[in-house]
Coordinates of C-alpha atoms and ligand atoms in Angstrom, one line a residue:
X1 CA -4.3 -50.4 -211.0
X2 CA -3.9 -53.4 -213.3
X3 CA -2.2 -52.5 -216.5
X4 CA -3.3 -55.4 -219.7
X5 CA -0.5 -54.5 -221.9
X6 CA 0.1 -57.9 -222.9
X7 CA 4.2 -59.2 -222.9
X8 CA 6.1 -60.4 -226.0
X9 CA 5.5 -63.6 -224.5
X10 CA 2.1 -63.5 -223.9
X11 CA 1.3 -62.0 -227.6
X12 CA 3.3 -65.1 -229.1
X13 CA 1.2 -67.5 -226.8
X14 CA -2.2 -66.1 -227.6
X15 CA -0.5 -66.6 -231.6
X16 CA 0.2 -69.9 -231.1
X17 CA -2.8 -70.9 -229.4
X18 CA -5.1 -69.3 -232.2
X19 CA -2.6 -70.9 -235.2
X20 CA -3.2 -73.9 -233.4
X21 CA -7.2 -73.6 -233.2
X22 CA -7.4 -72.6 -236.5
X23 CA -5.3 -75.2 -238.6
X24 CA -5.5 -77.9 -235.8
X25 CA -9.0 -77.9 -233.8
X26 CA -11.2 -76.0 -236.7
X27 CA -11.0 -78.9 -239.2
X28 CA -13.2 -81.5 -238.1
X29 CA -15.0 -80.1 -234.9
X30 CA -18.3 -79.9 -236.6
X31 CA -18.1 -84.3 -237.6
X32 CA -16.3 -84.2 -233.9
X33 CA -19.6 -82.6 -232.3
X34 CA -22.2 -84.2 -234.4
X35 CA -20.7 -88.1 -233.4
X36 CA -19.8 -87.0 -229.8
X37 CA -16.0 -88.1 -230.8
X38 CA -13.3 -86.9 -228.2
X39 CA -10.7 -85.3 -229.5
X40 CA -7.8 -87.7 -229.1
X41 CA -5.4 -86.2 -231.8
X42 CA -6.2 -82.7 -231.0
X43 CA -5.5 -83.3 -227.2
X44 CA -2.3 -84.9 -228.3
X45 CA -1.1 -81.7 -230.1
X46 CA -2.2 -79.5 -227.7
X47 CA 0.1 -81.7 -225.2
X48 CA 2.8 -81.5 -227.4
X49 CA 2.9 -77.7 -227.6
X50 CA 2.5 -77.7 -223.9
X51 CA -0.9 -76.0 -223.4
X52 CA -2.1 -79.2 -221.1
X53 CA 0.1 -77.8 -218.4
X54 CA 0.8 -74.2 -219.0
X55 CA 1.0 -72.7 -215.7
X56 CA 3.2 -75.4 -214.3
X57 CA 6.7 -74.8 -212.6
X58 CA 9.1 -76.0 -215.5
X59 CA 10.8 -78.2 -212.5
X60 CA 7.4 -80.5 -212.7
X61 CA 7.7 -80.3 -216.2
X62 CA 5.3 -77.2 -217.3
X63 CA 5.2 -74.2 -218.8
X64 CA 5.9 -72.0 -216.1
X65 CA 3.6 -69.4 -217.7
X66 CA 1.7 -66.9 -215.6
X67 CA -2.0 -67.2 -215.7
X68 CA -3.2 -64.3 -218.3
X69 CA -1.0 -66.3 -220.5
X70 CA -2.9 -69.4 -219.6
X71 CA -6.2 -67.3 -220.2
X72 CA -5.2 -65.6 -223.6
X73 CA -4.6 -69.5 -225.0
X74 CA -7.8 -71.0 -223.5
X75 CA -9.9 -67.9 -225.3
X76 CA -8.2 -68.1 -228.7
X77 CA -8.8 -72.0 -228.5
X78 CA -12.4 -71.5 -227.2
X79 CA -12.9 -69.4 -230.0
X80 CA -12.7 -72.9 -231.9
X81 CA -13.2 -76.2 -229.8
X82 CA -14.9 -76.0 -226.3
X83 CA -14.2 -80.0 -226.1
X84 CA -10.7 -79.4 -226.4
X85 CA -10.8 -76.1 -224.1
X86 CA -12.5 -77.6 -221.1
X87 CA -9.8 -81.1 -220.9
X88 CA -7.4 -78.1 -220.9
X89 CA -8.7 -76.2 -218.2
X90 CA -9.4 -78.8 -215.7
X91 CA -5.7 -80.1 -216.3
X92 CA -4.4 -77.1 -215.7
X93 CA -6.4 -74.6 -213.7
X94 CA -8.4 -77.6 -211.4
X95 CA -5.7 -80.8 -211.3
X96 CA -2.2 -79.1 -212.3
X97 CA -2.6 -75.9 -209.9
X98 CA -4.1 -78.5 -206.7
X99 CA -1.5 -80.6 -207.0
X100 CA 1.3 -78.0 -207.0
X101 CA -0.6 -76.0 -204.2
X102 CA -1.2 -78.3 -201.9
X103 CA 0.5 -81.6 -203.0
X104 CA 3.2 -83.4 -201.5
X105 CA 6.6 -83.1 -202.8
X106 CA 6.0 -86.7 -203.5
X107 CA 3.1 -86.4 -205.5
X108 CA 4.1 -83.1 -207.3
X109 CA 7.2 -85.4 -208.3
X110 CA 5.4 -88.2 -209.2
X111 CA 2.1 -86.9 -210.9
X112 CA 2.6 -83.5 -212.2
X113 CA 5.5 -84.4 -214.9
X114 CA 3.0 -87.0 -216.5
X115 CA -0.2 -84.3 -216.0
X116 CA 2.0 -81.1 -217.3
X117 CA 3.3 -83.2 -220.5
X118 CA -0.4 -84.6 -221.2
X119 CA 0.9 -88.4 -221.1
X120 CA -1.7 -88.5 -218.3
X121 CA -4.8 -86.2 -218.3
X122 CA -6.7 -85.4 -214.9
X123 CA -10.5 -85.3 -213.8
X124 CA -11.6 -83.4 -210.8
X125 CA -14.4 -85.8 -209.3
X126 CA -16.7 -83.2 -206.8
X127 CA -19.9 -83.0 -208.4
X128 CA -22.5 -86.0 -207.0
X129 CA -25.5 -87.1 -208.1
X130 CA -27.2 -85.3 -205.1
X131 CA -24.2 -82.8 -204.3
X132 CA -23.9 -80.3 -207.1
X133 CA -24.1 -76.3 -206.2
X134 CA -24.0 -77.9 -202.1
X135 CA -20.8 -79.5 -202.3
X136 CA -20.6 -80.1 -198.6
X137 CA -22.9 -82.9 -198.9
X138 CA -20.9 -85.8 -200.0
X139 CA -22.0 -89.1 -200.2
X140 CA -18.7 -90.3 -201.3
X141 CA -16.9 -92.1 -198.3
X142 CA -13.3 -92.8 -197.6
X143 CA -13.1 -95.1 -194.5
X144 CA -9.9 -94.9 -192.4
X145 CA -8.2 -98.4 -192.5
X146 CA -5.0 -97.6 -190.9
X147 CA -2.2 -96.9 -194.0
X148 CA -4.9 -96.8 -197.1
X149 CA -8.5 -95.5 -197.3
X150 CA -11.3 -97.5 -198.8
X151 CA -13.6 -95.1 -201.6
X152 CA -16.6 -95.8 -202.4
X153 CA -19.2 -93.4 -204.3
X154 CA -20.2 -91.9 -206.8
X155 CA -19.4 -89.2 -208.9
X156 CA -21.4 -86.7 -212.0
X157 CA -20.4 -84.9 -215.0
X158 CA -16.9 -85.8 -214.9
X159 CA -14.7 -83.7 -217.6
X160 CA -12.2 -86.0 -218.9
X161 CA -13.7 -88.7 -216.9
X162 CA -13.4 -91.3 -219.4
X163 CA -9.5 -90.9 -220.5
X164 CA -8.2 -89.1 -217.9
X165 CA -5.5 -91.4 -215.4
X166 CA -6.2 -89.6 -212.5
X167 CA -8.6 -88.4 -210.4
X168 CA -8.6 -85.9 -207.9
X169 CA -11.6 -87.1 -205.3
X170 CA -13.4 -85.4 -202.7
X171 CA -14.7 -87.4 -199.8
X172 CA -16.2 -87.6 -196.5
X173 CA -13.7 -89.4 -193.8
X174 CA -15.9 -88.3 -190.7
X175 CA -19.8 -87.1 -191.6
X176 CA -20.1 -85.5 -187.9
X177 CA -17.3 -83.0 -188.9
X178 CA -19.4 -81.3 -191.7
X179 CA -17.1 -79.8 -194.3
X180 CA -14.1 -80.4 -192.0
X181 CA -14.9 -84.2 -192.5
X182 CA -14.2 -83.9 -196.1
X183 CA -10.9 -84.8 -198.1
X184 CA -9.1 -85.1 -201.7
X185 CA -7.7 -87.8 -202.9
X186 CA -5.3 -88.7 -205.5
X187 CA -6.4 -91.5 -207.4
X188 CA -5.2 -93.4 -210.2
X189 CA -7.4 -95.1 -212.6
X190 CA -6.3 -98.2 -213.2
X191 CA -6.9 -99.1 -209.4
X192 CA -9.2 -101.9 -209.0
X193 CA -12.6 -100.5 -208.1
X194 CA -12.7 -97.7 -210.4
X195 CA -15.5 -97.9 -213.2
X196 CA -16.3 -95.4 -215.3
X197 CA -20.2 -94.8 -216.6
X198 CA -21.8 -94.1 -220.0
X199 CA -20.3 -91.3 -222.1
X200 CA -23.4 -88.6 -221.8
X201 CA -25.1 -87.1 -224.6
X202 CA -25.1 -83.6 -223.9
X203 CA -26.3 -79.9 -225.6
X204 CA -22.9 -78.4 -226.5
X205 CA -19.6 -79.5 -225.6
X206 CA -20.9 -82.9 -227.3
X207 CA -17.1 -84.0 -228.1
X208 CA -15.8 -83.4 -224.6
X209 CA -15.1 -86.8 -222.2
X210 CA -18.2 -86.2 -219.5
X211 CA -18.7 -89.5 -217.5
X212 CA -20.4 -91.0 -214.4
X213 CA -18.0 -92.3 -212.6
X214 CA -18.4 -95.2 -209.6
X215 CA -15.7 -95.9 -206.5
X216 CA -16.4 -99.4 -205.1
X217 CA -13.5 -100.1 -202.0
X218 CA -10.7 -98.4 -203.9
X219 CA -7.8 -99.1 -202.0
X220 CA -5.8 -95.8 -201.6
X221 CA -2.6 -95.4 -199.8
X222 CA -2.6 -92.8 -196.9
X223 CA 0.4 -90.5 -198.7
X224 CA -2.2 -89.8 -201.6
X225 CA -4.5 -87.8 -199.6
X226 CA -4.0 -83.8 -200.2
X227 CA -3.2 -82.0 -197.4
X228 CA -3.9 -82.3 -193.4
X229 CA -7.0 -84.4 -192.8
X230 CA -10.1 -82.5 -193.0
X231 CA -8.7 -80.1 -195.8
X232 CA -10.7 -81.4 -198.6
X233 CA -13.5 -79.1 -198.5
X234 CA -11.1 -75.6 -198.7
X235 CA -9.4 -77.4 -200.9
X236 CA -11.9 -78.2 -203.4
X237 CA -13.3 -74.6 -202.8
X238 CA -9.9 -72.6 -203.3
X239 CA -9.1 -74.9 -206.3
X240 CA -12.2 -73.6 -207.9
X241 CA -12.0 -70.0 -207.7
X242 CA -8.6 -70.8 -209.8
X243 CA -10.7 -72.8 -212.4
X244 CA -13.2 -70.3 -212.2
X245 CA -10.7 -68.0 -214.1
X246 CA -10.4 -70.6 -216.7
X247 CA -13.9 -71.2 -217.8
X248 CA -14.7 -67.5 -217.6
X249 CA -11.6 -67.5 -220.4
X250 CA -13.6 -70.5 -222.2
X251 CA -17.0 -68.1 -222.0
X252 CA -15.1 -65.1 -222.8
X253 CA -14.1 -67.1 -226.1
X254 CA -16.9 -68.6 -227.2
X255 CA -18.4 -65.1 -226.6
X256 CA -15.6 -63.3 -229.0
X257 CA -15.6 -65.7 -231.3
X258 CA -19.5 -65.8 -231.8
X259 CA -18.5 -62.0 -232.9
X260 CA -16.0 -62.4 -235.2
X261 CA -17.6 -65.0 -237.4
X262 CA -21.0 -62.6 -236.8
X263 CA -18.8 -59.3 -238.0
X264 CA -17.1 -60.9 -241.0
X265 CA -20.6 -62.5 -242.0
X266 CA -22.5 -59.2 -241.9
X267 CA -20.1 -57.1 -244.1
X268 CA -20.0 -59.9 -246.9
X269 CA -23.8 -60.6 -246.8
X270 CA -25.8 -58.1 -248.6
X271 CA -29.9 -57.5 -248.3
X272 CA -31.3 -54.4 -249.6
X273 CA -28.5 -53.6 -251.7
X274 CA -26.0 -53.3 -249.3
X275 CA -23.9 -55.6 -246.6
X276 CA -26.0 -56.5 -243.5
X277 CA -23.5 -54.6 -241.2
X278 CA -24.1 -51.5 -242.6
X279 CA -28.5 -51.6 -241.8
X280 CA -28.3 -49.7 -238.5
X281 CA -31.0 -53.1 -237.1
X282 CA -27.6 -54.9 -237.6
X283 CA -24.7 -52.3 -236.8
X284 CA -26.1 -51.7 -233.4
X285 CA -26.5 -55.7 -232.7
X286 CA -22.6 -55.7 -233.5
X287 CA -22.1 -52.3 -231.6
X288 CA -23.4 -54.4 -228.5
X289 CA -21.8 -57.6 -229.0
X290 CA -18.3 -55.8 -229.3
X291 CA -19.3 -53.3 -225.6
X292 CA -20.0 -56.8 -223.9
X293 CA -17.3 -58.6 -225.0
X294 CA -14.8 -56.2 -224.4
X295 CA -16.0 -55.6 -221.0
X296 CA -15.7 -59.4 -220.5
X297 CA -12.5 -59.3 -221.8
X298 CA -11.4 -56.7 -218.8
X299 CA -12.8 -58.9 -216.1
X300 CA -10.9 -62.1 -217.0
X301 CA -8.0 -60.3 -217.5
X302 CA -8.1 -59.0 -214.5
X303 CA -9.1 -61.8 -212.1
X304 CA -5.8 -63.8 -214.1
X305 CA -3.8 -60.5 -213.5
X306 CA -4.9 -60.7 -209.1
X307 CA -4.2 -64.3 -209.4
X308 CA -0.8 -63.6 -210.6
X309 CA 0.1 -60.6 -208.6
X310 CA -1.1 -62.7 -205.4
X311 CA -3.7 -61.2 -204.7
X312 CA -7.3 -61.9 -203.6
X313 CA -8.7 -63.1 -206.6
X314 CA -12.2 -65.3 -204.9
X315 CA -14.8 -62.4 -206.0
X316 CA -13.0 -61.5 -209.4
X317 CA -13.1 -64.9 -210.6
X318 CA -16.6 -65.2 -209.9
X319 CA -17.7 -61.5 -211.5
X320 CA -15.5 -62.6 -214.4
X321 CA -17.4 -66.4 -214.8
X322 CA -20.7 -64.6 -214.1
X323 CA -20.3 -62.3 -215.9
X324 CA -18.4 -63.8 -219.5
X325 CA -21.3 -66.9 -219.5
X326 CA -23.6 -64.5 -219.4
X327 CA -21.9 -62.7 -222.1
X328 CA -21.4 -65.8 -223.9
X329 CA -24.9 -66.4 -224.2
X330 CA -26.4 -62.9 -225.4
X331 CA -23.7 -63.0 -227.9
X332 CA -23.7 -65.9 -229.1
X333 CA -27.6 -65.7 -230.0
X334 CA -27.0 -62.9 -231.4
X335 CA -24.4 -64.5 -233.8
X336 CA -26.9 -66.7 -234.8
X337 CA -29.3 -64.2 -235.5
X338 CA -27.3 -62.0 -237.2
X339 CA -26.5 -64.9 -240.0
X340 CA -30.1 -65.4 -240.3
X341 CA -31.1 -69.1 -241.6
X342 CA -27.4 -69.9 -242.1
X343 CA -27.1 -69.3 -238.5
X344 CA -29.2 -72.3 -237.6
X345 CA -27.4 -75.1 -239.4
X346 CA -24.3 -76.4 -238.0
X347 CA -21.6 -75.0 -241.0
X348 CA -21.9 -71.7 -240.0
X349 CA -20.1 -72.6 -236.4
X350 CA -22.7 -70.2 -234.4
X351 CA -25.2 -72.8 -233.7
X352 CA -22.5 -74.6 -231.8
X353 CA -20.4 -72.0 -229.7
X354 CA -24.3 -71.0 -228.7
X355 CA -24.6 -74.5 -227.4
X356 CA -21.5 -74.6 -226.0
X357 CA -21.8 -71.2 -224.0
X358 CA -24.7 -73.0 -221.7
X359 CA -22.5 -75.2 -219.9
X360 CA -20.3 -72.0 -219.2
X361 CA -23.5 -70.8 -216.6
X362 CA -23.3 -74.3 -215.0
X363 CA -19.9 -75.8 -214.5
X364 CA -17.4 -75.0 -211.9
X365 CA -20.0 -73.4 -210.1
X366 CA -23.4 -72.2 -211.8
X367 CA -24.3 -68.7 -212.4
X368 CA -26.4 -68.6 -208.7
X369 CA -23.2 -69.5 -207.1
X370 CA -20.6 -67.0 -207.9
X371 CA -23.6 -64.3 -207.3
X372 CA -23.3 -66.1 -203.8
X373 CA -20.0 -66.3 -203.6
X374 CA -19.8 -62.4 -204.6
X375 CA -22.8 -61.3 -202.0
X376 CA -20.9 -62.9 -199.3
X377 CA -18.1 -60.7 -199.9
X378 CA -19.6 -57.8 -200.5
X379 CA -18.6 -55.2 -197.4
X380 CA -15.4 -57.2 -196.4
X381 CA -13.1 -55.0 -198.8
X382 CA -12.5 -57.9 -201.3
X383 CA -14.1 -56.9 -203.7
X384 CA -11.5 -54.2 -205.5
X385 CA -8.0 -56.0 -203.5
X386 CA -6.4 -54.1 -206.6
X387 CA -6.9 -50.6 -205.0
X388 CA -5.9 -51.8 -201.4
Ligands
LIG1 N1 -12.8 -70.4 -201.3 C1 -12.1 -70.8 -200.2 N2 -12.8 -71.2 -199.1 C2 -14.1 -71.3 -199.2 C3 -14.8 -70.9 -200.4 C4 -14.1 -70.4 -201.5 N3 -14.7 -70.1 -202.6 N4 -16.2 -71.2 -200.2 C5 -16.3 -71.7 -199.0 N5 -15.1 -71.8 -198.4 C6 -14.8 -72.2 -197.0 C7 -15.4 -71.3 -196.0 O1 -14.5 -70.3 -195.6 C8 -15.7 -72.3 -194.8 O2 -14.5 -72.6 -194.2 P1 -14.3 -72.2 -192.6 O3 -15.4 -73.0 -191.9 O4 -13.0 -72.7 -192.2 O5 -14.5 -70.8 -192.4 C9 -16.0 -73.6 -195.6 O6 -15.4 -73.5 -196.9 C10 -17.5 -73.8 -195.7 O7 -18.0 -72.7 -196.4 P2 -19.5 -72.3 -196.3 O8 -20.0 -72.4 -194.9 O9 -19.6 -71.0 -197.0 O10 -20.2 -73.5 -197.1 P3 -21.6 -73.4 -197.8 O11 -22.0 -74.8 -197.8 O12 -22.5 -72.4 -197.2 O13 -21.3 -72.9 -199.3 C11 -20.6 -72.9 -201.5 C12 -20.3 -73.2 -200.0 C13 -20.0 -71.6 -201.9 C14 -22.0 -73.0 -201.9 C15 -19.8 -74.1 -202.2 O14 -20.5 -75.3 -201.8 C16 -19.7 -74.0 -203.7 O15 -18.9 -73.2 -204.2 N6 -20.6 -74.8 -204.4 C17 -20.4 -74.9 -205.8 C18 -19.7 -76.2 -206.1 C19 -19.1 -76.1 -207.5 O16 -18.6 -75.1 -208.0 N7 -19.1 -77.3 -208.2 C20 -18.5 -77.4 -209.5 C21 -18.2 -78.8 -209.8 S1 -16.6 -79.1 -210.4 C22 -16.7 -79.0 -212.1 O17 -17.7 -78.5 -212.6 C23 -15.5 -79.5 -212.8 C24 -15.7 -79.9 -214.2 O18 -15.6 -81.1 -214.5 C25 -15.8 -78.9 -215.2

C-alpha cells in the first residue's frame, strides 16, 4: 500500500515552494501573461532555492530530493505561475533525470552541475512539425561522420527553447531501423547551426519560452550521444513517463488552486442575502471541485511514490496526467463560473489557470496517448505494481 504521510522534509518543501509562489511568482504574472514576458527573475530565484534541479544527486549538484518532494513544489508553484512551473519540470523531470539515467559520467559531470544550479536551463527537442503524438517518425537526421554527427531538422513547441543552453535531441541515425534508428543528443546552443524560431503566441502558458527550433549541420562530438546507438527512442519514451509525473503535478495545481481562490470567493461574495457558498447551486459545485481534486491529488502522489520506491510507474503516470488535466479543466471552469463576471477578466487569476490547464491535455503526451499507453497495459499486471 502506498502510505502519503508526507516527511518533515517534504512539508517544509511544499512551504517553501508555496512562500515562494506567493511573494515571488504571484506579483506580476498577470502583466507577465498579458506581454508574453518570460520570467527571467523568477527563474533566477527559483534556481537559487534549488527547485531547478530538485531531484538531482547532491554529487551533480542537486537537491537530492525524492520525487513526491519534487511534486508537492511543482503543485504549490502551479497553483501560481504555469510559465515558471513548466521551465521547472522539463529541467528537472525531462533533462536532469535523462542525463543522470542514462548519461555518461562525463556528461553527468560536465552538464548536470550547471542544469541542477539553473546557470544553464535545458529543452527537450522531440516534438516535430510532422511527429507529435507518433514520435517514431523523425525527420530530424544525425548523419554518422566518423567522431561527430552532423544534425539537421527541425523541432516544435520547444519549452525553454529560447534561453535554455542545452538541448537534449532526438534523431534518426539509420531510417531502415525504425525506432531503433533513433538517438539523443546532447547539444549545446551556442554551436554553430543552431537557430532558434519566433517566440509563439499561445492560449495559456503565454509567459513560458515555447520556440521552433532549426538544426542546420550541427557538428556534434560522438561522446554527446546518450546511450548505446539506437537508444534514443526508449530513451525519449522512459524519460517521459518521468515527466509525465511532473505535469500531472502542474495539472493537479492549477486544478487546486482554481479551488482555493473559487472557495475563498464564494464565502465572501454574497447574493440573496447570504455568501455564494452557502446557495446549495454553489456548495455542491465546490463539493465537486474538492472530490476531483483530491482524487487527483492521490494519483500523483502515488505515481511519484512508485517512482520513488522503484517501481513500475509507466501506467500511473499516465492515469495521474490523464486524469489531473482533465481535472484541471472541469475545475478550473468551474472557478470561473463560480466568480461569475469577475471570473472572466484577468484580476481574478481564474481566467488564466483555465487557460493554462489546456496545454496540460497536450504536452508530454496528449490526453489520447496516456489512454494508449494505459490500454496497452492493461492485462499485463502493471497496472497496480503497488499490490505485487
Ligand atoms: N516507456 C518505455 N518504452 C516505451 C514506451 C514507454 N512509455 N512506449 C514505447 N516504448 C518502447 C516499446 O517498448 C518499443 O520498444 P521495443 O521495440 O524494444 O519493445 C518501442 O518503444 C516502440 O514502441 P511502440 O511500438 O509502442 O511505438 P508506437 O509508435 O506504436 O507508439 C507511442 C509509441 C506510445 C505512441 C509514443 O510514440 C508516444 O508516447 N508518443 C507521444 C510522444 C510525446 O509524449 N510527445 C511529447 C513531446 S515532449 C514535450 O511535450 C516536452 C515539452 O516541451 C513540454
Amino acid at each position: 500500500m502506498i502510505n502519503f504521510s508526507l516527511t518533515e522534509e517534504q512539508l517544509a518543501v511544499k512551504e517553501a515552494a508555496r512562500e515562494l509562489a506567493q511573494k515571488s511568482l504571484k506579483p506580476g504574472v498577470i502583466e507577465r501573461d498579458s506581454t508574453m514576458t518570460y520570467p527571467k527573475d523568477q527563474i533566477r530565484e527559483m534556481s537559487e532555492l534549488g527547485f531547478m534541479g530538485m531531484m538531482v544527486d547532491p554529487a551533480y549538484g542537486g537537491g537530492g530530493m525524492d520525487t513526491l518532494s519534487y511534486v508537492l513544489a511543482m503543485e504549490e508553484i502551479s497553483k501560481i505561475d504555469n510559465s515558471c512551473s513548466v521551465a521547472m519540470s522539463v529541467n528537472n523531470s525531462l533533462v536532469c533525470w535523462g542525463i543522470e539515467k542514462y548519461g555518461s559520467e562525463a556528461q553527468k559531470q560536465k552538464y548536470l552541475p550547471r542544469l541542477a544550479s539553473g546557470e544553464w536551463i535545458g529543452a527537450f527537442c522531440l516534438s516535430e512539425p510532422e511527429a507529435g503524438s507518433d514520435a517514431t517518425s523523425q525527420r530530424t537526421v544525425a548523419i554518422d561522420q566518423g567522431d561527430h554527427y552532423l544534425i539537421s531538422g527541425t523541432k516544435n513547441w520547444i519549452t525553454n527553447g529560447g534561453t535554455s543552453k542545452l538541448h537534449i535531441v532526438i534523431a534518426q541515425t539509420d531510417v531502415d531501423k525504425g525506432h531503433r534508428g533513433i538517438n539523443a543528443f546532447l547539444v549545446e546552443t551556442d554551436w554553430e547551426g543552431v537557430s532558434i524560431g519566433a517566440k509563439e503566441d499561445k492560449l495559456g502558458i503565454r509567459s513560458s519560452d515555447t520556440h521552433t527550433i532549426m538544426y542546420s549541420d550541427v557538428k556534434v562530438p560522438k561522446e554527446n550521444r546518450i546511450g548505446e546507438d539506437g537508444f534514443g527512442f526508449k530513451f525519449a519514451m522512459t524519460v517521459l513517463n518521468g515527466g509525465r509525473i511532473g505535469i500531472a503535478a502542474q495539472a493537479l495545481g492549477i486544478a487546486a488552486g482554481a479551488y482555493e481562490l473559487a472557495l475563498a470567493y464564494a464565502q465572501e461574495r454574497e447574493a440573496f442575502g447570504k455568501p455564494i457558498a452557502k446557495h446549495q447551486a454553489i456548495a455542491f459545485k465546490l463539493a465537486d471541485m474538492a472530490t476531483e481534486v483530491e482524487a487527483a491529488r492521490q494519483l500523483v502522489y502515488r505515481a511519484a511514490k512508485l517512482k520513488d520506491q522503484g517501481k513500475d510507474f509507466l501506467s500511473a503516470a499516465s492515469m495521474a496526467k490523464v486524469f489531473a488535466s482533465e481535472v484541471a479543466m472541469k475545475v478550473t471552469t468551474e472557478a470561473v463560473q463560480v466568480h461569475g463576471g469577475y471570473g472572466y477578466v484577468k484580476e481574478y487569476h481564474v481566467e488564466r489557470l483555465m487557460r493554462d490547464a489546456k496545454i496540460t491535455q497536450i504536452y508530454e503526451g496528449t490526453s489520447e496517448i496516456q489512454r494508449l499507453v494505459i490500454s496497452r497495459n492493461i492485462g499485463k499486471g502493471e497496472l497496480y505494481p503497488e499490490f505485487a
